[in-house]
Each structure stands twice: as structure tokens, then as C-alpha cells.
PDB file of C-alpha atoms in Angstrom:
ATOM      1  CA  UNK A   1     105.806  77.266  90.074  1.00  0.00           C
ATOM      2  CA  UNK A   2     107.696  77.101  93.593  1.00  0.00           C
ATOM      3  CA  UNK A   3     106.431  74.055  96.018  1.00  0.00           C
ATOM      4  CA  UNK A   4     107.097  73.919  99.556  1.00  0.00           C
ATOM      5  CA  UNK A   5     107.659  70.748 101.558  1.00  0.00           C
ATOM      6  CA  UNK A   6     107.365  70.318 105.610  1.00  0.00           C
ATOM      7  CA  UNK A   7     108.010  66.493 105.801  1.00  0.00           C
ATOM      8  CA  UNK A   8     107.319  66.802 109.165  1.00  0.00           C
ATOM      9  CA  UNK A   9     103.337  66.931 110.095  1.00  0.00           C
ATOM     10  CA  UNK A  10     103.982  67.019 114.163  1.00  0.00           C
ATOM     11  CA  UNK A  11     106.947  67.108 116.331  1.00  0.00           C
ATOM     12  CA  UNK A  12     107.073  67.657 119.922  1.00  0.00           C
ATOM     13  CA  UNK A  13     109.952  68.457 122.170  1.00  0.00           C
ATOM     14  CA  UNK A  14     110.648  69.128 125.794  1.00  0.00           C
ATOM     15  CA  UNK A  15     110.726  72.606 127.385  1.00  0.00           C
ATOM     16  CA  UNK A  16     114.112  73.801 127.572  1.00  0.00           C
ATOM     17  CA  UNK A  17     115.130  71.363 125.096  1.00  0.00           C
ATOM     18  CA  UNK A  18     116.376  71.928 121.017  1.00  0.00           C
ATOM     19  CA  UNK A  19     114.068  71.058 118.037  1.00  0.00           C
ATOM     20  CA  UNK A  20     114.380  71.116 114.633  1.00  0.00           C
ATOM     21  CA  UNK A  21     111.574  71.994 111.916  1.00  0.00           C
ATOM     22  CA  UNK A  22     112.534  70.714 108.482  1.00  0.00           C
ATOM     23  CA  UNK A  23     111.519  72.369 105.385  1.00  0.00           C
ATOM     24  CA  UNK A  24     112.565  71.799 101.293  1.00  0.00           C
ATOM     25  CA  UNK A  25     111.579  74.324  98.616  1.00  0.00           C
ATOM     26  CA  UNK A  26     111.645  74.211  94.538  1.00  0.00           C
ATOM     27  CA  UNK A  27     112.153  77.071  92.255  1.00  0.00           C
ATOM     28  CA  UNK A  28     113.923  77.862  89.507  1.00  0.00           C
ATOM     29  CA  UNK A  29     114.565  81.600  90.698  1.00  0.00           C
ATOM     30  CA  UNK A  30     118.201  82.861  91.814  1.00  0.00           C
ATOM     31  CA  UNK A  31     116.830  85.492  94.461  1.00  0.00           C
ATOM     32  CA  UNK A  32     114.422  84.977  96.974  1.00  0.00           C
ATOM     33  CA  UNK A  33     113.186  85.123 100.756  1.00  0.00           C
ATOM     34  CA  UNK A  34     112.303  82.253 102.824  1.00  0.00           C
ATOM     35  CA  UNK A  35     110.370  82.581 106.313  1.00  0.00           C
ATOM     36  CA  UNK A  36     109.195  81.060 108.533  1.00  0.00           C
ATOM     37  CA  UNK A  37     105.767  81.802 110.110  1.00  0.00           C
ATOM     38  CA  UNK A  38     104.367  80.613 114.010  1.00  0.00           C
ATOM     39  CA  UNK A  39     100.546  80.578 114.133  1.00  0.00           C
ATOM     40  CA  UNK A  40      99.696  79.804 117.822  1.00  0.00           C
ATOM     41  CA  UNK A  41      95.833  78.688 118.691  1.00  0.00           C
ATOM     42  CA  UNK A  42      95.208  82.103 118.223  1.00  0.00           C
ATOM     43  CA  UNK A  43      95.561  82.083 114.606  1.00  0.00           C
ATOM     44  CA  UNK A  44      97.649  85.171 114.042  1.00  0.00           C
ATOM     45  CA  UNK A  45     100.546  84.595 111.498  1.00  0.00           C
ATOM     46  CA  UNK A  46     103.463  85.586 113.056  1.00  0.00           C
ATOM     47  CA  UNK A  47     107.002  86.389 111.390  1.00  0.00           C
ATOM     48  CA  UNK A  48     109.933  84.585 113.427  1.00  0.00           C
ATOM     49  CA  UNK A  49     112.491  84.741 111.215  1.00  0.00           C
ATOM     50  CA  UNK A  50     113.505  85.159 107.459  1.00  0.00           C
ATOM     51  CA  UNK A  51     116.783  84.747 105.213  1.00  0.00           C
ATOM     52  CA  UNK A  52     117.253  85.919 102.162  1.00  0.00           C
ATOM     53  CA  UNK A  53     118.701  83.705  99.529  1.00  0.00           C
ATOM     54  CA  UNK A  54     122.006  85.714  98.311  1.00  0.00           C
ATOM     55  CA  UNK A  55     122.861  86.032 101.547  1.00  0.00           C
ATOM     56  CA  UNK A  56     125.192  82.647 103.043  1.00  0.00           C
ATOM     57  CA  UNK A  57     125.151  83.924 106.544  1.00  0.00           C
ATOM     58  CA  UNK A  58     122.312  81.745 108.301  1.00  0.00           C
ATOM     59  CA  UNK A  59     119.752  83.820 110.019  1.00  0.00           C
ATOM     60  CA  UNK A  60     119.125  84.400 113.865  1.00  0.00           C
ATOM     61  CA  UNK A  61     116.545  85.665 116.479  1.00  0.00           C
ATOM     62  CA  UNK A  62     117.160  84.821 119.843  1.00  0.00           C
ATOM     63  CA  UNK A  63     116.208  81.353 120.292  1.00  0.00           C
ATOM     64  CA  UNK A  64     115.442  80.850 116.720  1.00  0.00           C
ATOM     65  CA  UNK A  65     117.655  80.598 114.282  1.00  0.00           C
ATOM     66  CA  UNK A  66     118.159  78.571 110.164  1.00  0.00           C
ATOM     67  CA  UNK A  67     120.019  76.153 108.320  1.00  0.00           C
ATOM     68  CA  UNK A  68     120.106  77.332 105.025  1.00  0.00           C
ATOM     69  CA  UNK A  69     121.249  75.030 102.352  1.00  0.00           C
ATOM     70  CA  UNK A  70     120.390  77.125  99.112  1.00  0.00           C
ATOM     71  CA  UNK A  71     122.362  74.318  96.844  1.00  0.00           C
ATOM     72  CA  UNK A  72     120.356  71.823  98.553  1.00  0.00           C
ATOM     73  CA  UNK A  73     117.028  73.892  98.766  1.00  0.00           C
ATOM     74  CA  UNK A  74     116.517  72.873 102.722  1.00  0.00           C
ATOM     75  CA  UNK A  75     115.584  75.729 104.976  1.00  0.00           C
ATOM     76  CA  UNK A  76     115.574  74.185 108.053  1.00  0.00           C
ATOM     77  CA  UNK A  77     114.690  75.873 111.622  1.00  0.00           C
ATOM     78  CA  UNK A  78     116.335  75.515 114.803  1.00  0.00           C
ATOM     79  CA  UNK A  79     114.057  76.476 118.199  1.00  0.00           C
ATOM     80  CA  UNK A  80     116.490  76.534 121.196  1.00  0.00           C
ATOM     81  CA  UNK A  81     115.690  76.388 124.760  1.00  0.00           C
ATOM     82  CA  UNK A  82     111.817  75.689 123.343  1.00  0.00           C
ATOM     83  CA  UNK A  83     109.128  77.148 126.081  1.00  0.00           C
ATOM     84  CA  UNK A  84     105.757  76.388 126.320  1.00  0.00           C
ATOM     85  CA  UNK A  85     104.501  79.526 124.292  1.00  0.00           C
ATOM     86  CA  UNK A  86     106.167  78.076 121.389  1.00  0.00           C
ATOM     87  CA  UNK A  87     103.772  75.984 121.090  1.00  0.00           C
ATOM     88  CA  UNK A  88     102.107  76.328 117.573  1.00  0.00           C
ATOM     89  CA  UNK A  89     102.234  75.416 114.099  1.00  0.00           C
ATOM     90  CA  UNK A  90     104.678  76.202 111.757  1.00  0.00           C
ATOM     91  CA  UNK A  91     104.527  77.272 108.095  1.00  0.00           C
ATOM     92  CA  UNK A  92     107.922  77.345 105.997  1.00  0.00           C
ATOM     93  CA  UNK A  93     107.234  79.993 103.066  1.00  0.00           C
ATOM     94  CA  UNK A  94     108.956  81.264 100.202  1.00  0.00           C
ATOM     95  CA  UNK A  95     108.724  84.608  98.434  1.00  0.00           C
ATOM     96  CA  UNK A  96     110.121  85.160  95.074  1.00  0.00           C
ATOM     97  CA  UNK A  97     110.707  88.086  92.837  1.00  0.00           C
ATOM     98  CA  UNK A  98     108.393  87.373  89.716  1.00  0.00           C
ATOM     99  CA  UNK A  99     104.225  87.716  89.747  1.00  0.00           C
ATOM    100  CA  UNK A 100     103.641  90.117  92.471  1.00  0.00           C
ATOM    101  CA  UNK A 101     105.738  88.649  95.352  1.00  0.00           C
ATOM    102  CA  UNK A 102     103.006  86.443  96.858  1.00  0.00           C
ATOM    103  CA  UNK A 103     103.887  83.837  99.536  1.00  0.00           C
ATOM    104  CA  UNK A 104     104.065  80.244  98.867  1.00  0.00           C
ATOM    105  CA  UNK A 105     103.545  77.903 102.553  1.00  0.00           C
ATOM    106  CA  UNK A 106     104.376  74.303 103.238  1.00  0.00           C
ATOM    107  CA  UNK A 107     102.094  71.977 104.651  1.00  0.00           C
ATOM    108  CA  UNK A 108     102.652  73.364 108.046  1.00  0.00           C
ATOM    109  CA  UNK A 109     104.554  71.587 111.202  1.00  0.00           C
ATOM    110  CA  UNK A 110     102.838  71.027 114.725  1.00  0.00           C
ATOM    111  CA  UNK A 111     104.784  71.466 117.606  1.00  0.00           C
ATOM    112  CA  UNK A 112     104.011  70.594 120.981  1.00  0.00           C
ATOM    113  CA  UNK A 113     106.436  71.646 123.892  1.00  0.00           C
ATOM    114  CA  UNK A 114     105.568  69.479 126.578  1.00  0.00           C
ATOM    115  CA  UNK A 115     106.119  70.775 130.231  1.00  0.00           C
TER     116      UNK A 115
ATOM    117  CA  UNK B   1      99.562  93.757 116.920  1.00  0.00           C
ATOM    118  CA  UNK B   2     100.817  94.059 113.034  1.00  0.00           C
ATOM    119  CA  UNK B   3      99.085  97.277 112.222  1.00  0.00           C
ATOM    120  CA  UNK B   4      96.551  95.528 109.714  1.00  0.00           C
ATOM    121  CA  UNK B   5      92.867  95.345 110.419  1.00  0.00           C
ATOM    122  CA  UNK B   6      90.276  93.016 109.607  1.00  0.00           C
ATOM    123  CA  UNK B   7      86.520  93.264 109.622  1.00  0.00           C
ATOM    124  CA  UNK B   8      84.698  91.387 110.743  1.00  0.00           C
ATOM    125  CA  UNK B   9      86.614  88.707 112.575  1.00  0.00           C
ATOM    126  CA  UNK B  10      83.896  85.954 112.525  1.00  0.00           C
ATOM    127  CA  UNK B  11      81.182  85.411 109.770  1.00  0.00           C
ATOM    128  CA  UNK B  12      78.466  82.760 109.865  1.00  0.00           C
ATOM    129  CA  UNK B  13      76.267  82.126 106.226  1.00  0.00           C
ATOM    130  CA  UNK B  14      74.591  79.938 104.377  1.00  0.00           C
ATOM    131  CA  UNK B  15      75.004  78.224 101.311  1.00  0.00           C
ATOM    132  CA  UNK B  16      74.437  80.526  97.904  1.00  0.00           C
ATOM    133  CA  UNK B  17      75.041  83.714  99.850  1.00  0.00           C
ATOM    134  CA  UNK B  18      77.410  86.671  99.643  1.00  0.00           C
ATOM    135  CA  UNK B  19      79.617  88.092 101.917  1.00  0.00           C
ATOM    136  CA  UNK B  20      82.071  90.952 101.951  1.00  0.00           C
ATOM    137  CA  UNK B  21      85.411  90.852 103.804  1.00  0.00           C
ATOM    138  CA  UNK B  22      87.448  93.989 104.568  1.00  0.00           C
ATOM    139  CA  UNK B  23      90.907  94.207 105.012  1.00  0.00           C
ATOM    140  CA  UNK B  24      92.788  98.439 106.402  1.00  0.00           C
ATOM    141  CA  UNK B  25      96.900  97.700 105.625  1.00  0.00           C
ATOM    142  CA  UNK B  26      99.253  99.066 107.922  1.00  0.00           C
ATOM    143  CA  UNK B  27      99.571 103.019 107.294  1.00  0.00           C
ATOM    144  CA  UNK B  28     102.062 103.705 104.635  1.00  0.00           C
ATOM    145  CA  UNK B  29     101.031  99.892 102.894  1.00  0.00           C
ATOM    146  CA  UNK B  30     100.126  99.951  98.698  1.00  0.00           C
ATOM    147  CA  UNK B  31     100.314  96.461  98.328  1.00  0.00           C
ATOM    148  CA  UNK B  32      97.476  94.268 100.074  1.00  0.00           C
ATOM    149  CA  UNK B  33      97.764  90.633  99.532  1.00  0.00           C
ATOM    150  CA  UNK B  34      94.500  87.806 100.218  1.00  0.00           C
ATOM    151  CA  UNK B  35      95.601  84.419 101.221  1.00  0.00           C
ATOM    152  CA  UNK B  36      92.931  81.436 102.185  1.00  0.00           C
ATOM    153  CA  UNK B  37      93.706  78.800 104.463  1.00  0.00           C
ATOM    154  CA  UNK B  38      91.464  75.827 105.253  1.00  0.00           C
ATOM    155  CA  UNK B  39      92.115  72.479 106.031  1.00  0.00           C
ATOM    156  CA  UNK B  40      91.599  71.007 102.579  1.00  0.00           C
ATOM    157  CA  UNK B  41      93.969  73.312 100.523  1.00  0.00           C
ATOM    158  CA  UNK B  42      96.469  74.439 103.494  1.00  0.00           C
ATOM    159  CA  UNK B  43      97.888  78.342 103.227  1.00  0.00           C
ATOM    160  CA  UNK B  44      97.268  79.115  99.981  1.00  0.00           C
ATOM    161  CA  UNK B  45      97.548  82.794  97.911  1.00  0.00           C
ATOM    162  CA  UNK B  46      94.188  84.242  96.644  1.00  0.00           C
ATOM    163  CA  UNK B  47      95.348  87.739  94.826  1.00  0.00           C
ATOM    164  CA  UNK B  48      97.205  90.849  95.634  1.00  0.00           C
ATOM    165  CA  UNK B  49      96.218  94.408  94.507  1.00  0.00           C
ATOM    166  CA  UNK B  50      98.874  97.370  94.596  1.00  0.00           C
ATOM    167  CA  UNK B  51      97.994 100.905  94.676  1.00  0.00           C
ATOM    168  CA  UNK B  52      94.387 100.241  93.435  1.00  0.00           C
ATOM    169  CA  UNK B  53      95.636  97.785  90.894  1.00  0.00           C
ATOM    170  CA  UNK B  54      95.460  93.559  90.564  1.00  0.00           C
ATOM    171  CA  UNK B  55      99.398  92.698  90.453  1.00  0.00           C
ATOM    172  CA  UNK B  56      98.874  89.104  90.764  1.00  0.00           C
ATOM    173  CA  UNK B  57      96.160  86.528  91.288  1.00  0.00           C
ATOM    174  CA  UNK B  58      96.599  83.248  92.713  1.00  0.00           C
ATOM    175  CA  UNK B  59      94.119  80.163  93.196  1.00  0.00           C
ATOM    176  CA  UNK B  60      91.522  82.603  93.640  1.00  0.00           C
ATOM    177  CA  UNK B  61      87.514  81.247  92.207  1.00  0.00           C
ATOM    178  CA  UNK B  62      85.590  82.937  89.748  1.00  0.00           C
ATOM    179  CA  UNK B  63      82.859  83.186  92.490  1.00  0.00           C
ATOM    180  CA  UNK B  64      85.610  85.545  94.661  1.00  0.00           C
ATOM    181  CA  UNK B  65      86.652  89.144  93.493  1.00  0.00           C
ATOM    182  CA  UNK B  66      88.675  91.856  95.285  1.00  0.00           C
ATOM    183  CA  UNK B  67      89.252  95.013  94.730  1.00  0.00           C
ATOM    184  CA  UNK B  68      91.417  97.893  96.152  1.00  0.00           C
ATOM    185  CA  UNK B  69      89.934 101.079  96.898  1.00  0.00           C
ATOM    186  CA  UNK B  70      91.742 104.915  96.996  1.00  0.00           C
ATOM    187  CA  UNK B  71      92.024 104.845 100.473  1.00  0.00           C
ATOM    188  CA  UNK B  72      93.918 101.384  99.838  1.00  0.00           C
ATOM    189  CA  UNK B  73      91.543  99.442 102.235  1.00  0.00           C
ATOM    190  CA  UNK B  74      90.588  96.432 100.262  1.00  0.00           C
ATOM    191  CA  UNK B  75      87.855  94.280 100.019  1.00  0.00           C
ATOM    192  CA  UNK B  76      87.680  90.297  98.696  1.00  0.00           C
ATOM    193  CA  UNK B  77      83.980  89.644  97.888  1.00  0.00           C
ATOM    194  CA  UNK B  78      82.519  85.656  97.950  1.00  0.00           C
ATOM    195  CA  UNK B  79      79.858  84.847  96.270  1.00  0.00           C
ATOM    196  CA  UNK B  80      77.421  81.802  95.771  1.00  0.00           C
ATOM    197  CA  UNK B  81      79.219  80.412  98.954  1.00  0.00           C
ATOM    198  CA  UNK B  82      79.725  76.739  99.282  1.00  0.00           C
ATOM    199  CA  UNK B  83      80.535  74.783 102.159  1.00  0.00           C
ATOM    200  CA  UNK B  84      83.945  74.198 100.566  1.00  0.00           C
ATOM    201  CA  UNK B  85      84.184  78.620 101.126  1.00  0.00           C
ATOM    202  CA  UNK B  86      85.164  77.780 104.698  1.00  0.00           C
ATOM    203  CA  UNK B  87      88.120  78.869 105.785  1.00  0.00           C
ATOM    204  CA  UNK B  88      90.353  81.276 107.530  1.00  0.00           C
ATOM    205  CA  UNK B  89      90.767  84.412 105.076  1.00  0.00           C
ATOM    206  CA  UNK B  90      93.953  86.560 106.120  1.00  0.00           C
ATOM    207  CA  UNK B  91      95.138  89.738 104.756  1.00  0.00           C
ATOM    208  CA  UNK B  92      98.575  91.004 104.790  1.00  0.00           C
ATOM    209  CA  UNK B  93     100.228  94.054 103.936  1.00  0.00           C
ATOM    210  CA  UNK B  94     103.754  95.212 102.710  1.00  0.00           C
ATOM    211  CA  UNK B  95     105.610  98.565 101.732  1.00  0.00           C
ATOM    212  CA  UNK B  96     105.722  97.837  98.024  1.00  0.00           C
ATOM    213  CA  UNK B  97     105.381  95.204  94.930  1.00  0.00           C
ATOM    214  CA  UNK B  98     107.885  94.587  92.313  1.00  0.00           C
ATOM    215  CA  UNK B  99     110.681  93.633  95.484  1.00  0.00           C
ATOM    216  CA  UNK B 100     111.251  92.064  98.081  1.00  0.00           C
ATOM    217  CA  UNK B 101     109.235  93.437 100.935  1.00  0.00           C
ATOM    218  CA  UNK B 102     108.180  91.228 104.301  1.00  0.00           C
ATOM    219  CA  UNK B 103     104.339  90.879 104.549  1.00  0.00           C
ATOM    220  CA  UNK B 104     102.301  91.532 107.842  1.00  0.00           C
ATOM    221  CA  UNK B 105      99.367  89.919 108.489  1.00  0.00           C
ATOM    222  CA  UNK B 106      95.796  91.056 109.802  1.00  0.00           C
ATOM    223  CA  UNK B 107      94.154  88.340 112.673  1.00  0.00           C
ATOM    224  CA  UNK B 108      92.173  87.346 109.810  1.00  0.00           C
ATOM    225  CA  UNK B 109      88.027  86.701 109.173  1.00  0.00           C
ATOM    226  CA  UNK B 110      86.661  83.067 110.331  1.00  0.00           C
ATOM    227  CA  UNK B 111      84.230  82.260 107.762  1.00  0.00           C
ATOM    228  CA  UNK B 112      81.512  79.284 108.091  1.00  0.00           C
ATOM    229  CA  UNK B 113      79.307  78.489 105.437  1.00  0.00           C
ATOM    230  CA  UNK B 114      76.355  76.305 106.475  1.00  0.00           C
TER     231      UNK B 114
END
């Protein structure tokens, strides 16, 4: 079974500055999709970025964008130029190809962008 | 707004009861996936029905059941609710099973058992 790890239970950063959201994953499978997912206080699960595994090219979306260390299993993400909206948590998840393609979340990360 | 719908978005019960959450994918969707997140057990998967079928089931109770119907709106039923039950239950929607497809999520259904 895959396992998810967000080491980090809070972080907080200042606006306009860089943070970094760490995440480790386990699995045994060769081909896969990692995400990452921003749930503000509204609750929504929003998709801000995703890599897949075969692919060595880290991922980008404007101010977000991945370390992805598939030898190491990290899957780390960078926020750059944080504002206040990104304010949230943070859920690291993986998807696999085997049973169905369900998603497996870490812990979850709370960021705080202070003013 | 993702494009999936879910009814209703708060629920309030008591103990033993039985309540009925409904979940419309996004139009063109087969595959409807149930995830449960409280503060106890985190984000977790619950089951996933494609095209009217269960694909996969997850950490789902013996007390929950789901089911997928023709129109491919879906339904996850609790029953005998405990105060454990509480929770945040999303659904999400993708394209297809069997690859790799990204899931959208509905705003999910606040449940509170009292």
C-alpha cells in the first residue's frame, strides 16, 4: 500500500516571500501521479499542480512549482512570491495505476502567509 | 467551480440514524470517487464506482454503501451513524478508470452526528 508523509504540520512565511512544503511518498509502483491539493477555509479541494512520475522535467504553475526526486521519493513544493490567499492547508497525494486509481493524501501542511 | 455537485452541503443527525449523500460528476464523468476526511483519520479514500460499477473500495465501513446510478449521479448511504461518522464527505469526478485521469472535486457535505 502507498503512504504519504508531510513532516511538516504548520509553516508560515511572509507575503512576497518563498516557502517550501515537504512531502515523501512509498510505493512500489513504476508509474504514477503526484499532486498537490490547497484547501483554503472554504474547504474546497483545489488542484495546484501535479507531475507525473516518468516524466524528469519538474512541474510549474505560475508561482508554484516541484522538486521531484522520484529516486528519493520526495515531492516537494515550492510557493513563490506567497500572497495572502495562499493561505490554506496543503495535502501532498499520490495516484497510482493499480485498484481503481484512488488518491492517497499526507497528513496535510498549514500555511499561514502573514501580512 | 469544478463542475461536480453535492447535495446537501450541511447535514445535522443523531446517533443510530441514516442519511443519504448525493454526489452529480462533471458532465462527460463515469468514474465517481468518495473520500472522507475528519480530523481523526485525515483525507482518506472511501470507494469509487465507474459506469454503474464498484472499481475499488477503500477504508469504507460496513455501515456505509454507495452506489452509482444510470444517470451516473451517485449516492454513499451511512447508516447507524456514530459520532465517529463526522466528517467532511467529498466527491470527485474524473474522465475514466483503469488510467491516469486528474480528479475534481465537489465542495463536499458537512456531516454532524450528535
Amino acid at each position: 500500500a502507498q503512504t504519504v508523509t508531510q513532516s511538516q504540520p504548520e509553516m508560515s512565511v511572509q507575503e512576497a516571500e518563498t516557502v517550501t512544503l515537504s512531502c515523501t511518498y512509498d510505493t512500489s509502483e513504476s508509474n504514477y501521479y503526484l499532486f498537490w491539493y490547497k484547501q483554503p477555509p472554504s474547504r474546497q479541494m483545489i488542484l495546484v499542480i501535479r507531475q507525473e512520475a516518468y516524466k524528469q522535467q519538474n512541474a510549474t504553475e505560475n508561482r508554484f512549482s516541484v522538486n521531484f526526486q522520484k529516486a528519493a521519493k520526495s515531492f516537494s513544493l515550492k510557493i513563490s512570491d506567497s500572497q495572502l490567499g495562499d493561505t490554506a492547508m496543503y495535502f501532498c497525494a499520490f495516484m497510482g495505476n493499480n485498484a481503481g486509481n484512488m488518491l492517497t493524501f499526507g497528513g496535510g501542511t498549514r500555511l499561514m502567509v502573514k501580512p | 467551480d469544478s463542475g461536480v455537485t453535492q447535495t446537501p452541503k450541511h447535514l445535522i443527525t443523531a446517533t443510530g440514524q441514516r442519511v443519504t449523500l448525493r454526489c452529480s460528476p462533471r458532465s462527460g464523468d463515469l468514474s465517481v470517487y468518495w473520500y472522507q476526511q475528519s480530523l481523526d483519520q485525515g483525507l482518506q479514500f472511501l470507494i469509487q464506482y465507474y459506469n454503474g460499477e464498484e472499481r475499488a473500495k477503500g477504508n469504507i465501513l460496513e455501515r456505509f454503501s454507495a452506489q452509482q446510478f444510470p444517470d451516473l449521479h451517485s449516492e454513499l448511504n451511512l447508516s447507524s451513524l456514530e459520532l465517529g461518522d463526522s466528517a467532511l464527505y467529498f466527491c470527485a469526478s474524473s474522465v475514466a478508470s483503469g488510467s491516469l485521469h486528474e480528479q475534481f472535486f465537489g465542495p463536499g457535505t458537512r456531516l454532524t452526528v450528535l
